[in-house]
Coordinates of C-alpha atoms in Angstrom, one line a residue:
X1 CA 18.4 -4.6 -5.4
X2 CA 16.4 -5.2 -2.2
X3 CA 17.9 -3.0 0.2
X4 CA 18.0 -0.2 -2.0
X5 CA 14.0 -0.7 -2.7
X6 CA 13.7 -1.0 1.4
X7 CA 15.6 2.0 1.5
X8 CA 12.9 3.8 -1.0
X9 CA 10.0 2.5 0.5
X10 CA 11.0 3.1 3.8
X11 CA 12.1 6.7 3.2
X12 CA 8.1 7.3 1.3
X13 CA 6.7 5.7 4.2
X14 CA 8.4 7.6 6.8
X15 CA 7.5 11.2 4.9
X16 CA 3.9 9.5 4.7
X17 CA 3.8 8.9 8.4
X18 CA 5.1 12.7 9.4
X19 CA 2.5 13.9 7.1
X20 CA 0.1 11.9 8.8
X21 CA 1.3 13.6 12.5
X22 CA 1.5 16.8 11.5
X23 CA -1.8 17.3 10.6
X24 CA -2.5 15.1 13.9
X25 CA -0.5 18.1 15.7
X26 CA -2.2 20.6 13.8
X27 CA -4.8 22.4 16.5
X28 CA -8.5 21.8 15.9
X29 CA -10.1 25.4 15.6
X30 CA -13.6 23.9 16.7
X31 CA -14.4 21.0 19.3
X32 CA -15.9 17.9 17.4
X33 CA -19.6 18.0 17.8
X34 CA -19.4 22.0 18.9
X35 CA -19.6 25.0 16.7
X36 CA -18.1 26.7 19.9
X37 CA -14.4 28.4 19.4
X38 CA -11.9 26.7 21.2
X39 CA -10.3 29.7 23.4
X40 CA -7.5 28.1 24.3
X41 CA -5.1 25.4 22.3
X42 CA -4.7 22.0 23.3
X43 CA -1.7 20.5 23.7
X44 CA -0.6 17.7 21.8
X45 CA -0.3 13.9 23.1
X46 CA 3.1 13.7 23.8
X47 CA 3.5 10.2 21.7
X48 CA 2.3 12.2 18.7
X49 CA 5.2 14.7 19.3
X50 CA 7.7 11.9 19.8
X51 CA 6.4 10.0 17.0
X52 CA 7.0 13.2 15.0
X53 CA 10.5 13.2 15.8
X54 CA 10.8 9.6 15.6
X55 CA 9.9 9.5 12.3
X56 CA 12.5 12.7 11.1
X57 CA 15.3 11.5 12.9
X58 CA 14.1 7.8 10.8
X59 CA 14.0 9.7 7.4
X60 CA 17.3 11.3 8.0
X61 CA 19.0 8.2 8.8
X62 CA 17.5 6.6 5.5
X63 CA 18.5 9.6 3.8
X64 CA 22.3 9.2 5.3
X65 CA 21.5 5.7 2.7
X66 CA 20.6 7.3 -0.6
X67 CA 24.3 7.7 -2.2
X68 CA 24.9 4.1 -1.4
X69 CA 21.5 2.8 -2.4
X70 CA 20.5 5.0 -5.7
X71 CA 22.7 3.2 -7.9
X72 CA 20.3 0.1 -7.4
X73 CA 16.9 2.7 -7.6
X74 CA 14.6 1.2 -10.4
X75 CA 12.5 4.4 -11.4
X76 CA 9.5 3.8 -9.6
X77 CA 12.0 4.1 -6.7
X78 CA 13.5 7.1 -7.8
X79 CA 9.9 8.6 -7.8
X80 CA 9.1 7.7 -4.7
X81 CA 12.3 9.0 -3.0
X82 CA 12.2 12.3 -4.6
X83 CA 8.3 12.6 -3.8
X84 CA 9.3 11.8 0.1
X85 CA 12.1 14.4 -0.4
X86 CA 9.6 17.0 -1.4
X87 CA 6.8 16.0 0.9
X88 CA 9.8 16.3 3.9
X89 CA 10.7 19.8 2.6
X90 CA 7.1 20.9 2.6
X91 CA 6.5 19.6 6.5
X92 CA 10.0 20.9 7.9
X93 CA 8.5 24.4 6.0
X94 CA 4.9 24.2 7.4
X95 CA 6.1 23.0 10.8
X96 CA 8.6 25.6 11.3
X97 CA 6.0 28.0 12.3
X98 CA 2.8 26.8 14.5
X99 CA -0.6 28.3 13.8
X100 CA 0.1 31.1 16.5
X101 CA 2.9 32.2 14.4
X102 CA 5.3 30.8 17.0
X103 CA 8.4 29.3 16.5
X104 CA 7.5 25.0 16.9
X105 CA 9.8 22.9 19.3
X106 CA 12.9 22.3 17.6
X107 CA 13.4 19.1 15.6
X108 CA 15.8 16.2 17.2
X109 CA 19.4 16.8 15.8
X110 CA 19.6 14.2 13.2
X111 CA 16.2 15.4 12.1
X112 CA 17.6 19.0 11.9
X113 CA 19.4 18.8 8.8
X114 CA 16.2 18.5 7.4
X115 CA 15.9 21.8 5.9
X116 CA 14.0 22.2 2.3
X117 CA 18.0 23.6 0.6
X118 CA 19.4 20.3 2.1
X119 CA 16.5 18.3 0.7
X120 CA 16.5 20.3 -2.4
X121 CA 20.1 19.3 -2.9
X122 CA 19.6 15.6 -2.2
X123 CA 16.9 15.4 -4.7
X124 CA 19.2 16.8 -7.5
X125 CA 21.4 14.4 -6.4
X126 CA 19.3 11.5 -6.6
X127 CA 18.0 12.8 -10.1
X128 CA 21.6 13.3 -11.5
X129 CA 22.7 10.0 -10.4
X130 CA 19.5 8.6 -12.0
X131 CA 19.4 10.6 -15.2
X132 CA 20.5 7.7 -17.3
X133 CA 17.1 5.6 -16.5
X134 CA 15.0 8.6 -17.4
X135 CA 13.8 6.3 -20.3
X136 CA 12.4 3.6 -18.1
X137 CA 9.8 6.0 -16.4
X138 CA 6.2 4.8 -16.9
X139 CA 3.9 7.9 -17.0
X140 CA 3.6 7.3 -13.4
X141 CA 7.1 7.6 -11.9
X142 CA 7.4 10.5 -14.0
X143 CA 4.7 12.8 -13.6
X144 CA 5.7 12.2 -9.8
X145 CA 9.0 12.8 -9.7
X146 CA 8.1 16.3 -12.0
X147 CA 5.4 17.0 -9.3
X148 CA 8.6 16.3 -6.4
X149 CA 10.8 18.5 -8.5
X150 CA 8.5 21.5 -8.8
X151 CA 7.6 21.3 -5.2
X152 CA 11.1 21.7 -4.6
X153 CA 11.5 24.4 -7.0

């Protein structure tokens, strides 16, 4: 149906976008046109940090969808949700910890949840409840959603 393809591509483009920050917020080890160290780290614009947590508190929310909207997942949606879910788990690991070693600002509550065992556990979810339409995977979907499920171990 169309709101559970929204729901799919919405969640795959909100993982997309937080990728797309984090490496934004990831500090540049040398100025652009300098081969000169950086001694200390800049800050990060302040939208980019509130676009970050826009965009998990968004993917939680569409998350909060999935049980209602995977019955209607065709399997290109199904690999695209569980490649979002995998792509999520990676950042919320990567972003846990800055570059310094130091514990990063925490995440907005709804984004908290977050964690890679909660998005481990939706993915199996989302693959149980879409088991039966394993057959109507193009090479595609599938060598996706095996690349989510192996990121998610």
């Amino acid at each position: 149906s169309f709101q559970s393809r929204a729901v799919a591509n919405a969640l795959w483009a909100a993982a997309k976008l937080a990728e797309l920050t984090a490496s934004m917020l990831q500090p540049q080890s040398q100025h652009a046109g300098s081969s000169r160290m950086s001694s200390r780290a800049e800050q990060p614009p302040a939208g980019l940090l509130s676009a970050q947590h826009q965009l998990r508190t968004l993917a939680a929310a569409l998350i909060s969808r999935l049980p209602d909207s995977s019955p209607g997942f065709e399997p290109q949606h199904v690999s695209s949700v569980a490649y979002a879910l995998a792509l999520l788990a990676e950042l919320s690991i990567t972003q846990a910890v800055n570059a310094d070693g130091v514990s990063a600002a925490p995440p907005p509550p709804a984004a908290a949840q977050l964690t890679p065992d909660f998005l481990g556990q939706q993915a199996t979810l989302l693959l149980q409840a879409s088991s039966h339409k394993l057959p109507g995977f193009n090479t595609q979907a599938l060598s996706n959603t095996l690349y989510a499920v192996a990121q998610l171990g």
